[in-house]
Tab-separated table of C-alpha atoms in Angstrom:
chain	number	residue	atom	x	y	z
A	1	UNK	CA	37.320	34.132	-34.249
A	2	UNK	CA	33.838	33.476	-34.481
A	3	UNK	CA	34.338	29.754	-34.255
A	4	UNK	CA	36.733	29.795	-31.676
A	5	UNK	CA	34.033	31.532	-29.600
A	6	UNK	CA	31.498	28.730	-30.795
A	7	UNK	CA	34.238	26.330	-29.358
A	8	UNK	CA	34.557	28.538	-26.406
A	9	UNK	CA	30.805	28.613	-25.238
A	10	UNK	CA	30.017	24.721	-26.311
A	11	UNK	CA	33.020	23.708	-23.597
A	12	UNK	CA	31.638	25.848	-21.072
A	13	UNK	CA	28.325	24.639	-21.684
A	14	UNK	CA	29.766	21.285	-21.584
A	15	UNK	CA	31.048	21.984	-18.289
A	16	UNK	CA	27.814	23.723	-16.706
A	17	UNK	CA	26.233	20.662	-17.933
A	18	UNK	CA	28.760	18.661	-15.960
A	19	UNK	CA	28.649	20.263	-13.009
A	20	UNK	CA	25.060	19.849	-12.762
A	21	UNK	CA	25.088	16.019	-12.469
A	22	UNK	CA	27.480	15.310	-10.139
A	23	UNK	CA	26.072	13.395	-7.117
A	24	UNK	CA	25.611	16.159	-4.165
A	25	UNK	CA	28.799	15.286	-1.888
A	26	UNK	CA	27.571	15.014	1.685
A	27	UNK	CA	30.558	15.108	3.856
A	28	UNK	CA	31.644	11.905	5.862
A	29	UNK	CA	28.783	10.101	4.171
A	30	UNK	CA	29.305	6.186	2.450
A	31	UNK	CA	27.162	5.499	-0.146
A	32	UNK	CA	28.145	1.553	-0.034
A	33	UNK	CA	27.307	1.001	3.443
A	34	UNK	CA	24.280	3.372	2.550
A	35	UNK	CA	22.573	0.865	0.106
A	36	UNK	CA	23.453	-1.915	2.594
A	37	UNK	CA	21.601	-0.210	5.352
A	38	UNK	CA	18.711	-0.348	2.803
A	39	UNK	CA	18.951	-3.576	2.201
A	40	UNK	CA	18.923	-4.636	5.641
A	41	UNK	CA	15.474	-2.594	6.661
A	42	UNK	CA	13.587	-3.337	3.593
A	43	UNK	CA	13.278	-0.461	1.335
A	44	UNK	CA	12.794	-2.722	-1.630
A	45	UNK	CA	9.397	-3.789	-0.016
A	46	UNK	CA	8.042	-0.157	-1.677
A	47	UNK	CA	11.132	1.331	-3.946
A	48	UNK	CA	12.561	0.006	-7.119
A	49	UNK	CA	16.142	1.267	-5.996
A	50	UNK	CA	19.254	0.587	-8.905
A	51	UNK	CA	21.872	-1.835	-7.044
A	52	UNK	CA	19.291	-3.389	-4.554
A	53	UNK	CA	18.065	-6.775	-6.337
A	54	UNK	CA	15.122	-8.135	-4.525
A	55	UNK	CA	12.693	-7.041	-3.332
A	56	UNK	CA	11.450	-4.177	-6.237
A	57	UNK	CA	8.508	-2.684	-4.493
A	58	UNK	CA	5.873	-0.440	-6.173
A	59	UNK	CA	4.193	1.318	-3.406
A	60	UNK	CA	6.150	4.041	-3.385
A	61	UNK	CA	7.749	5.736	-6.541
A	62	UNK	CA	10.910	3.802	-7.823
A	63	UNK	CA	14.293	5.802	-6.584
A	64	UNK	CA	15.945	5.728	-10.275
A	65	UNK	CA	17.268	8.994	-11.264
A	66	UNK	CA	16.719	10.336	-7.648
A	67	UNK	CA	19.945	12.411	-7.648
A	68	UNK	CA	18.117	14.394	-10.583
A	69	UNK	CA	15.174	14.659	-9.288
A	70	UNK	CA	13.850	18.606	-8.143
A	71	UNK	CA	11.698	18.108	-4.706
A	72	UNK	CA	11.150	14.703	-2.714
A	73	UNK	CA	8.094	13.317	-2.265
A	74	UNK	CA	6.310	15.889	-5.089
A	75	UNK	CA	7.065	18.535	-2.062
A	76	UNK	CA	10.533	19.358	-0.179
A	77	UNK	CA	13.380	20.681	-1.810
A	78	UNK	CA	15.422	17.785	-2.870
A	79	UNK	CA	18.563	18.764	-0.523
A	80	UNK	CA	20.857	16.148	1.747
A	81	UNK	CA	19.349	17.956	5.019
A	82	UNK	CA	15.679	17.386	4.142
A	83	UNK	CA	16.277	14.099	2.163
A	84	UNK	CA	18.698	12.625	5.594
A	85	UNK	CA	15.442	13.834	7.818
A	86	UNK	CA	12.815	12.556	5.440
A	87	UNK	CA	14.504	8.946	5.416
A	88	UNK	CA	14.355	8.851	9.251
A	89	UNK	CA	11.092	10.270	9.937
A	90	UNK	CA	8.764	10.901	6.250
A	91	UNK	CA	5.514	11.664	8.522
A	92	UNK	CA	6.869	14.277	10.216
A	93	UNK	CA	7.493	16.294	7.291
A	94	UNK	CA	4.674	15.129	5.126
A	95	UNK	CA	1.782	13.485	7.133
A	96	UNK	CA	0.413	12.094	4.775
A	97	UNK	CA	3.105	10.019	2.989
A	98	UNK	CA	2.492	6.749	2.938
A	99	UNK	CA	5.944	6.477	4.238
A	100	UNK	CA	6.554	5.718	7.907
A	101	UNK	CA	9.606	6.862	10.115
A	102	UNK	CA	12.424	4.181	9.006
A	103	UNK	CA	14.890	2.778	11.620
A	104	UNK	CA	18.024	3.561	10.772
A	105	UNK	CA	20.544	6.127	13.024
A	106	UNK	CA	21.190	9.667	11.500
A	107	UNK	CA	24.653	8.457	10.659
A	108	UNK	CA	23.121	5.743	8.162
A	109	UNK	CA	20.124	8.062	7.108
A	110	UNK	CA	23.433	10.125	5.388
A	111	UNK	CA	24.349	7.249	4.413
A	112	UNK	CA	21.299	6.131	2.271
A	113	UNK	CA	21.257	9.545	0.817
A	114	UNK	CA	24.231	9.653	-0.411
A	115	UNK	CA	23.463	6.511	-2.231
A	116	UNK	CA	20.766	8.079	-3.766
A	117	UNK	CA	22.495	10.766	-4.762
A	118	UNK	CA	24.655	8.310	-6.928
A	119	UNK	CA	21.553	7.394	-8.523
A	120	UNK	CA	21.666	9.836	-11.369
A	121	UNK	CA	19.566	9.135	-15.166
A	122	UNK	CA	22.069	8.470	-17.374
B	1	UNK	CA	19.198	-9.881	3.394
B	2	UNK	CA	18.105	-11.668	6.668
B	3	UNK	CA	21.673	-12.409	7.401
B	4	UNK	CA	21.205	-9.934	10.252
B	5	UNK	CA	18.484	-11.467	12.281
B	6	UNK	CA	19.421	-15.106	11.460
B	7	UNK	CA	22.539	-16.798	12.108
B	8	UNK	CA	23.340	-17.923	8.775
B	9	UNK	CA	21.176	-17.221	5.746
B	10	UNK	CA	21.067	-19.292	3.180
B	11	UNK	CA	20.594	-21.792	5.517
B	12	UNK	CA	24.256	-23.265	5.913
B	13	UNK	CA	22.708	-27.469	5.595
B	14	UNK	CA	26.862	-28.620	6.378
B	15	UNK	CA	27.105	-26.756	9.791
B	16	UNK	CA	25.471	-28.788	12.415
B	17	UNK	CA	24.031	-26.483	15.246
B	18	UNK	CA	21.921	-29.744	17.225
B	19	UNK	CA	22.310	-33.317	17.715
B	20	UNK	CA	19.870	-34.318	14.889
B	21	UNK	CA	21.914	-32.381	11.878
B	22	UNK	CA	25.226	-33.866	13.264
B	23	UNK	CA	25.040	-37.573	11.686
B	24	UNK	CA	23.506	-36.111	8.050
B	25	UNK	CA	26.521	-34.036	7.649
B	26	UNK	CA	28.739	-36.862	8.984
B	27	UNK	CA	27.160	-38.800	6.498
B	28	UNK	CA	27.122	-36.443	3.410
B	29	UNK	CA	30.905	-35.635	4.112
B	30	UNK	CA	31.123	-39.665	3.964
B	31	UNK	CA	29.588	-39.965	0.436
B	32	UNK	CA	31.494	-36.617	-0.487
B	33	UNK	CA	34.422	-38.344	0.243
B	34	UNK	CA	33.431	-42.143	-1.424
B	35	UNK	CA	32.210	-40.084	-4.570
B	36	UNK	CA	35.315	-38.406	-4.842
B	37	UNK	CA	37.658	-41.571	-4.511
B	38	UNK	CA	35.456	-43.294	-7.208
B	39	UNK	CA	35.803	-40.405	-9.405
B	40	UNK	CA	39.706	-40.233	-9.125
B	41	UNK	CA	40.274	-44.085	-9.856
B	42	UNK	CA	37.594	-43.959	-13.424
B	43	UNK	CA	39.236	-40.823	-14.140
B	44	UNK	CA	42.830	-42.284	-14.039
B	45	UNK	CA	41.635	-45.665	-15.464
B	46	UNK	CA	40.073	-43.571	-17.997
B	47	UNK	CA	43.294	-41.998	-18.688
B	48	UNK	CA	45.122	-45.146	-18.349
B	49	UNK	CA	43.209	-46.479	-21.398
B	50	UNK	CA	43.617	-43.582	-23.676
B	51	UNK	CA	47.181	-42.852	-23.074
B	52	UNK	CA	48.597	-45.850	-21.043
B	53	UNK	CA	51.075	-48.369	-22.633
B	54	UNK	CA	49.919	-51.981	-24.526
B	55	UNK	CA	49.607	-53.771	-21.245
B	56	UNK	CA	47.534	-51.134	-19.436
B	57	UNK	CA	44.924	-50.909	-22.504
B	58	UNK	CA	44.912	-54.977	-22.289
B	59	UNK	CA	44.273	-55.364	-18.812
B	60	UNK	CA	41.469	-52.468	-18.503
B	61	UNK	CA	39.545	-54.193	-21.662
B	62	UNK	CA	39.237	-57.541	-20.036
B	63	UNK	CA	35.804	-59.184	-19.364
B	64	UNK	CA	37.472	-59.379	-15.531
B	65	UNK	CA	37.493	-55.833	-15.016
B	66	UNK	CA	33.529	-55.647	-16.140
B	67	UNK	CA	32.895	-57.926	-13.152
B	68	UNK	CA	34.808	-56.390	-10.703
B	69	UNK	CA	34.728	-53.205	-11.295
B	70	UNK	CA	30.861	-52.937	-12.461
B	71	UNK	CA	29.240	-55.664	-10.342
B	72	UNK	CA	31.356	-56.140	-7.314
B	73	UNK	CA	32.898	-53.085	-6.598
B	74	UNK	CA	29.465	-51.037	-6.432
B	75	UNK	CA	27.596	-53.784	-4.695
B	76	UNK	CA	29.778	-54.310	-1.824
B	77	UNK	CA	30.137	-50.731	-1.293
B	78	UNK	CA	26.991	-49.448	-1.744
B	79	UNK	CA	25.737	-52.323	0.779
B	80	UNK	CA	28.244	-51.240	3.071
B	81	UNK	CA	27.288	-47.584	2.439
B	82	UNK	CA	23.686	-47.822	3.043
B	83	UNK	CA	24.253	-50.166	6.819
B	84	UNK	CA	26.390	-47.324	7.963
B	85	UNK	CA	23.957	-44.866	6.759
B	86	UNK	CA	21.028	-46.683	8.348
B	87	UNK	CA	22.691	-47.409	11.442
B	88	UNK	CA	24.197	-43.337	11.897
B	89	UNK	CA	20.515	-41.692	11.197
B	90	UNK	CA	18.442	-44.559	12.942
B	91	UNK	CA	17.813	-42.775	15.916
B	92	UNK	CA	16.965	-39.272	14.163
B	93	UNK	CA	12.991	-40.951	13.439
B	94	UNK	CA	13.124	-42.842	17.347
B	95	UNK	CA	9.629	-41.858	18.911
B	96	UNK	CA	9.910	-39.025	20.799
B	97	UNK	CA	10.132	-39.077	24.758
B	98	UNK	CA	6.847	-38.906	26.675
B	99	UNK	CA	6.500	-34.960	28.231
B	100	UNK	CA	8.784	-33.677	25.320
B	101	UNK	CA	7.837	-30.495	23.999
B	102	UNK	CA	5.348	-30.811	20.719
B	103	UNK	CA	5.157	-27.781	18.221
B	104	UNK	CA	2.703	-28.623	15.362
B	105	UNK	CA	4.006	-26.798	12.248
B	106	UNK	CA	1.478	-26.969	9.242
B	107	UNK	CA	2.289	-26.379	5.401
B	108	UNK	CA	-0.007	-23.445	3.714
B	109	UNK	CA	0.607	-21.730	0.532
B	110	UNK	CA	2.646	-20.122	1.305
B	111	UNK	CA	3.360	-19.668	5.027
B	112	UNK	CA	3.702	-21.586	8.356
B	113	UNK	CA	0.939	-22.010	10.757
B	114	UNK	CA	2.290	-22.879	13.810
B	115	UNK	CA	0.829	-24.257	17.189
B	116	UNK	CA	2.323	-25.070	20.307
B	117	UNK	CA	0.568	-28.617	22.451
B	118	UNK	CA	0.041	-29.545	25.364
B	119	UNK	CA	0.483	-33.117	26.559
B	120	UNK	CA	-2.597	-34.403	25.391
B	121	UNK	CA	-1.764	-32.826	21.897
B	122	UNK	CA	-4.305	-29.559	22.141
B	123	UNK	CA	-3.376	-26.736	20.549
B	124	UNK	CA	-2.635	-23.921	23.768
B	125	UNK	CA	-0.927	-21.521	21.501
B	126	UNK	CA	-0.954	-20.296	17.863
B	127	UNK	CA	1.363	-18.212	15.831
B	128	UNK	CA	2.815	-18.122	12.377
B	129	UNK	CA	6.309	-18.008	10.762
B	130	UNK	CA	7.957	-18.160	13.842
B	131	UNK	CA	9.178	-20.909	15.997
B	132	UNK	CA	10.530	-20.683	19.405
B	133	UNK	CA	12.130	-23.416	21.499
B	134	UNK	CA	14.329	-23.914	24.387
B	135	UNK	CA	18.016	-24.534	23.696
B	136	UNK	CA	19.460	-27.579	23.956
B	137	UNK	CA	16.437	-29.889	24.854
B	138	UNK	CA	15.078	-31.866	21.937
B	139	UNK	CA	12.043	-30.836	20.850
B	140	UNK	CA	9.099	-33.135	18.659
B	141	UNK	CA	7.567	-31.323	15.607
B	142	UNK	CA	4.727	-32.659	13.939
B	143	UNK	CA	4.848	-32.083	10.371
B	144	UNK	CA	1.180	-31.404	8.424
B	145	UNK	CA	-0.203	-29.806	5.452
B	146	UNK	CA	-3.297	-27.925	4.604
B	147	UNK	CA	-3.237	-28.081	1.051
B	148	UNK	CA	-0.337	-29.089	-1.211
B	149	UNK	CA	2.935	-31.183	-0.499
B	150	UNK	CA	5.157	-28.971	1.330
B	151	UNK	CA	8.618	-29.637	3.347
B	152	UNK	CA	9.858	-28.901	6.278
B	153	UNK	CA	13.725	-28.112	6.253
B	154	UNK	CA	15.972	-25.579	8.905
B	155	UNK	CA	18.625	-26.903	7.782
B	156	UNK	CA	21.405	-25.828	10.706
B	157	UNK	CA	19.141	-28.575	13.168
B	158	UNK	CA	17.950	-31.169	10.770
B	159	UNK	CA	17.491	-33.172	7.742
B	160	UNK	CA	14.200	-32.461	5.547
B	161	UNK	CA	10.731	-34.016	6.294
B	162	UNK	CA	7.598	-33.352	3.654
B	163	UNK	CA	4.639	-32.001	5.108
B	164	UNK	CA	1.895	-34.443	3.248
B	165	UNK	CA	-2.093	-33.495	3.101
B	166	UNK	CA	-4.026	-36.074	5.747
B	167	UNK	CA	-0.968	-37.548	7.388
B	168	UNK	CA	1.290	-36.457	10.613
B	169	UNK	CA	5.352	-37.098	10.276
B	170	UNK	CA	7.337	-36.320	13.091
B	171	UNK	CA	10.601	-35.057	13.310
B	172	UNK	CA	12.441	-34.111	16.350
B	173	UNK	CA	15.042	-31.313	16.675
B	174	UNK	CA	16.695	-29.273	19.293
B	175	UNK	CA	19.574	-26.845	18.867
B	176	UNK	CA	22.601	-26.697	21.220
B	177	UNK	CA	23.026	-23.069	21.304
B	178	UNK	CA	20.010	-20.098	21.424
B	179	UNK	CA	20.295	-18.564	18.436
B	180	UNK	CA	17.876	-18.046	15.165
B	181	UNK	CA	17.760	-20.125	12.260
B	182	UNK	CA	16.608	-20.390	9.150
B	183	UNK	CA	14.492	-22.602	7.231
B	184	UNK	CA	12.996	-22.978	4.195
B	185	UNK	CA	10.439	-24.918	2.159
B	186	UNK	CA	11.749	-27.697	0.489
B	187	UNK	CA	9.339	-29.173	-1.629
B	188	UNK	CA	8.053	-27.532	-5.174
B	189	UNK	CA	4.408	-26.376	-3.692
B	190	UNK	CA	3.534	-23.844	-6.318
B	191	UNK	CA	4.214	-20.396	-7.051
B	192	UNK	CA	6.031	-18.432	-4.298
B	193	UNK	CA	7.578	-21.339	-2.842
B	194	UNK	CA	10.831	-19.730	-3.659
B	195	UNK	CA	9.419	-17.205	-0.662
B	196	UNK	CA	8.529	-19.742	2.057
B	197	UNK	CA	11.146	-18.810	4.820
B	198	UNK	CA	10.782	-19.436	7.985
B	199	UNK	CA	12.831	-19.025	11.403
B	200	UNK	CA	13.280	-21.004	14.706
B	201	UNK	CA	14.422	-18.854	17.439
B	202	UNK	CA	16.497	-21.007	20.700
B	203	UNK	CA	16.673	-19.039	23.783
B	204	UNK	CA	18.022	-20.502	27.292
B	205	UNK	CA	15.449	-21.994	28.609
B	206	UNK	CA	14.574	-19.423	31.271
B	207	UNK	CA	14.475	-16.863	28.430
B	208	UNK	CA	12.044	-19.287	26.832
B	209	UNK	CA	9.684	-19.414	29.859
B	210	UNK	CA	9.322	-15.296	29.650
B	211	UNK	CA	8.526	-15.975	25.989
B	212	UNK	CA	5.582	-18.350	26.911
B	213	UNK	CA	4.303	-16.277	29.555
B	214	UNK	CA	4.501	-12.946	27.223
B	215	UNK	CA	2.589	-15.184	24.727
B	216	UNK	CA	-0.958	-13.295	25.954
B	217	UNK	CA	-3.529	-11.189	23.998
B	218	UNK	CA	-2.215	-7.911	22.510
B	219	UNK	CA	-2.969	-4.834	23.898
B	220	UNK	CA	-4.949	-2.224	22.524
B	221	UNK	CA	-2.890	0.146	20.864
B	222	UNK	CA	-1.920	2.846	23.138
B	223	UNK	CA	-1.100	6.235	21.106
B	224	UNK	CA	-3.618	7.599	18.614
B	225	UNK	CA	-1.722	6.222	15.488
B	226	UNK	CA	-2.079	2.489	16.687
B	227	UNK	CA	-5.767	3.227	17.272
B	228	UNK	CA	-6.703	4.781	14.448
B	229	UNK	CA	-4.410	1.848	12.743
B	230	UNK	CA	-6.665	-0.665	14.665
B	231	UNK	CA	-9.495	0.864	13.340
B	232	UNK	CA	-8.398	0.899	9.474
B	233	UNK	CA	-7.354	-2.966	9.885
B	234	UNK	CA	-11.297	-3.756	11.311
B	235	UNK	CA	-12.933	-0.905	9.011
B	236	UNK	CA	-11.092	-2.986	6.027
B	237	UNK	CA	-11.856	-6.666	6.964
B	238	UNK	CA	-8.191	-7.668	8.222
B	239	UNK	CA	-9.933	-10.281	10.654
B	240	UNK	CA	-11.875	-12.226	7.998
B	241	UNK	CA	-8.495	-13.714	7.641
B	242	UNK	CA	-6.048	-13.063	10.504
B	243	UNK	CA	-6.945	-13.407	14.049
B	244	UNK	CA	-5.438	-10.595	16.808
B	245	UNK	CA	-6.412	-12.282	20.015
B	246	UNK	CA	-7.956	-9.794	22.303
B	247	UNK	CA	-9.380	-7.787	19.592
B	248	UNK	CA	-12.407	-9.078	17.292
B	249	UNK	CA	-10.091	-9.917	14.316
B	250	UNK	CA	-10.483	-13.989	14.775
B	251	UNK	CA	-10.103	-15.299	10.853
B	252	UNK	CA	-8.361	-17.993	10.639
B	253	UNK	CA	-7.427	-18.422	6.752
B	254	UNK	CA	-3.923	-16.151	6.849
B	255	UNK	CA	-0.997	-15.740	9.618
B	256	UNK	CA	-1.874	-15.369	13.236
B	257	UNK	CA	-1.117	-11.537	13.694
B	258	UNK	CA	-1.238	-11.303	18.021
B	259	UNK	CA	2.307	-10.651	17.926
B	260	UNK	CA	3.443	-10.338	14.371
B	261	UNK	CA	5.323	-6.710	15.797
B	262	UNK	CA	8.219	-8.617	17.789
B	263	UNK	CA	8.690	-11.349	14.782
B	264	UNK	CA	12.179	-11.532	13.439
B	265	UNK	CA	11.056	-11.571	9.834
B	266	UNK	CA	7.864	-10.606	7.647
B	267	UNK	CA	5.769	-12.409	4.558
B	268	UNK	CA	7.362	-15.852	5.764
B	269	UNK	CA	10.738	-15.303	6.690
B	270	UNK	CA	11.530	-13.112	3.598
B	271	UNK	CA	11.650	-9.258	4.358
B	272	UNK	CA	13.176	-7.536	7.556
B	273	UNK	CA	10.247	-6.467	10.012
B	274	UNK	CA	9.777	-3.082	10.332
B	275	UNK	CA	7.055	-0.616	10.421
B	276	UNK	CA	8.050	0.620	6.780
B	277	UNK	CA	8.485	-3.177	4.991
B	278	UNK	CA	4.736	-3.781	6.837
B	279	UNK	CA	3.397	-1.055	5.289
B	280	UNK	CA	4.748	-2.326	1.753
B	281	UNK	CA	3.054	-5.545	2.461
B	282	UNK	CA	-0.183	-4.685	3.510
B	283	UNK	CA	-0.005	-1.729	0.163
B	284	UNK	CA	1.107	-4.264	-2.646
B	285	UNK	CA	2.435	-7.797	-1.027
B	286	UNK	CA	1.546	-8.985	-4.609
B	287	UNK	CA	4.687	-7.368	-6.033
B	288	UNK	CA	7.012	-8.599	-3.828
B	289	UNK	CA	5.364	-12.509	-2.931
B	290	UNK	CA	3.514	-12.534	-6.263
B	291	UNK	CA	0.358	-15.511	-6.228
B	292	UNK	CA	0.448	-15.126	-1.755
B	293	UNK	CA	-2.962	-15.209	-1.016
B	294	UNK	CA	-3.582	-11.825	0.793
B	295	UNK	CA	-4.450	-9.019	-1.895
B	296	UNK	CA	-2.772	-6.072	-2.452
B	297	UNK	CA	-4.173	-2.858	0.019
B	298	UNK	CA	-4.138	-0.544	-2.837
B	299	UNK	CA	-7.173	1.523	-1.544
B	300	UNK	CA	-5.891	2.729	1.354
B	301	UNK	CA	-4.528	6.553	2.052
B	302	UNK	CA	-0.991	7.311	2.724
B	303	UNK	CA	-2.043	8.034	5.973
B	304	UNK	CA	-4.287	4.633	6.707
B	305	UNK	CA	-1.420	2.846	5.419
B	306	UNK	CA	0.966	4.595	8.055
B	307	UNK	CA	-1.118	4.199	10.774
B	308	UNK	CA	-1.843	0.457	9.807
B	309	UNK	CA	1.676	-0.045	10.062
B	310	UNK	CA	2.272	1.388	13.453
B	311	UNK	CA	-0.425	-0.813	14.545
B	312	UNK	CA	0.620	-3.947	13.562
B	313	UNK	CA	4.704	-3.181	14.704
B	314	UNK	CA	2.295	-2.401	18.010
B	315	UNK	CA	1.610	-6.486	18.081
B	316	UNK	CA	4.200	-7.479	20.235
């Protein structure tokens, strides 16, 4: 009995552990054309991003892992809201980011985030 | 990652868009073609030899065939080869027509300096990076270098010319439809020669008279973020190297900046222009050009770096 319980509590471990990893789902969001809408405005000129060859900037911090990652920028809560609106405008929420407002629609902001949250450690 | 703003990136060198790319992909298709026929006949000769019967092996091991096929053969068509190639591409070197239009493009490591003439051959205009000319009116380019032995190659509207240190080659272009295309260095000139793009932009030529005329001093920067911007680029010696005309920035050893905000491309025709990739070039260009000659802004704020940015995207 005792070892079935062992058995028991490793799975659901197991599972809590699963569940905590998997990319945040924003809805109606493509993380494919996402990482091409980075690629065509440049965010390799400051990010390391996974999947994006050239250019592997080091201004700002490199986006590996981001999915795991608690707050954005050291300071918001690392949510699909905040991260969508810090993609589009970073000043607005954190003036003094080195990060200026991007050009890309709300639609492809989504877009990019939910590319980064594909980007997860392991 | 420029396919966006150009039409065709890597440069596509077998899709004529001018007269003076037409007969150097007529040509290449030629010796495509001649190559290919040459190929096929050793290849079943070849096979003929290994494989054929007693008759075939005789007659391809005969001093005859040496003759022909080695000393005749190549000969005649080579000659005949080089006369058609002579006579197709004579005209793409013919001196350019008196009043035509005359950009002076000059090799630096590693970027374009670009000036347009007048008739008398002074320079009335300078920019960087960026070339604009009318559509489908030829127009002369006169090919120099500053330093090493770079080339000159947009491949869509012409064949390559080397851009050599104390001498002026000329090569004329003109594409047949507005449009922007690529180029790209084509001569080994050191280390981020890999990263020496460069566009030409065709409008209609009416379009391309606006262009001139918007070709003025910038303006001062009109919201508080291009100021302050302004002053961070004077506060941290910007204009010992690039000039802004109408401001006090007037260096001359990097990229004309008056209007670096409305070019297609940035660092040479490599990144997308935006206020975020200027930002990342003005922080660390060294990481993503590595050996360009500008440093990397490391010392700057986030916020200095921001409003930088907004300045120079101001430079239209």
């Amino acid at each position: 009995m005792k070892r079935v319980c062992a058995i028991l509590i490793g799975m659901s471990l197991c599972a809590c552990d699963g569940a905590k990893t998997t990319p945040r789902a924003i809805a109606g969001a493509d993380p494919g054309a996402g990482r091409a809408a980075m690629e065509r405005v440049g965010c390799g000129a400051c990010h390391q991003i996974p999947g994006v060859r050239w250019p592997q900037g080091k201004v700002g911090p490199s986006l590996e892992g981001f999915a795991d990652r608690a707050l954005i920028a050291g300071q918001l809560p690392n949510q699909p809201q905040t991260l969508a609106a810090f993609i589009r405008n970073a000043p607005a929420l954190s003036p003094n980011s080195g990060m200026p407002p991007m050009p890309v629609t709300e639609e492809e902001a989504r877009d990019i985030a939910a590319y980064l949250y594909t980007l997860d450690a392991r | 990652m420029l396919a966006d703003i150009l039409s065709g990136w890597p440069p596509p060198a077998l899709d004529p868009a001018g007269p003076f790319n037409g007969p150097i992909v007529t040509l290449s298709w030629v010796l495509f073609a001649m190559s290919g026929v040459v190929l096929l006949v050793v290849l079943v000769a070849t096979g003929l030899a290994l494989f054929g019967g007693a008759k075939w092996k005789r007659r391809l091991s005969g001093r005859k065939l040496i003759w022909i096929g080695g000393l005749v053969f190549p000969t005649v068509v080579l000659s005949a080869l080089l006369v058609y190639g002579l006579a197709l591409t004579a005209h793409l070197n013919a001196e350019p027509e008196p009043g035509e239009m005359r950009v002076r493009v000059t090799g630096e490591m590693w970027w374009w300096r670009v000036a347009y003439l007048d008739a008398q051959g002074r320079e009335v205009l300078q920019d960087a990076n960026e070339v604009h000319i009318p559509a489908g009116r030829p127009v002369t380019f006169e090919l120099e270098s500053a330093d090493v032995i770079h080339a000159f190659w947009v491949p869509p509207l012409g064949g390559k010319v080397d851009m050599i240190p104390g001498r002026r080659n000329i090569l004329r272009l003109q594409a047949d439809k507005p449009g922007a295309y690529g180029g790209q260095c084509a001569e080994y000139c050191g280390g981020p020669h890999a990263l020496m793009g460069l566009v030409v932009v065709a409008h209609e030529p009416g379009e391309f008279e606006r262009w001139r005329r918007s070709r003025r001093a910038a303006p001062a920067p009109s919201d508080a973020l291009g100021q302050r911007g302004a002053q961070v680029f004077a506060d941290s010696g910007c204009g010992a190297c690039h000039t802004v005309r109408g401001s006090a920035a007037n260096g001359l050893a990097g990229p004309d900046l008056t209007h670096v905000g409305s070019r297609r491309s940035l660092g040479a025709g490599i990144l997308p222009n935006n206020r975020g990739t200027l930002a990342g070039w003005v922080a660390d260009s060294q990481t993503i050009k590595p050996g360009n000659r500008m440093p990397a802004y490391k010392m700057l704020s986030g916020g200095d770096l921001q409003a930088v940015a907004a300045y120079l995207e101001s430079l239209r």
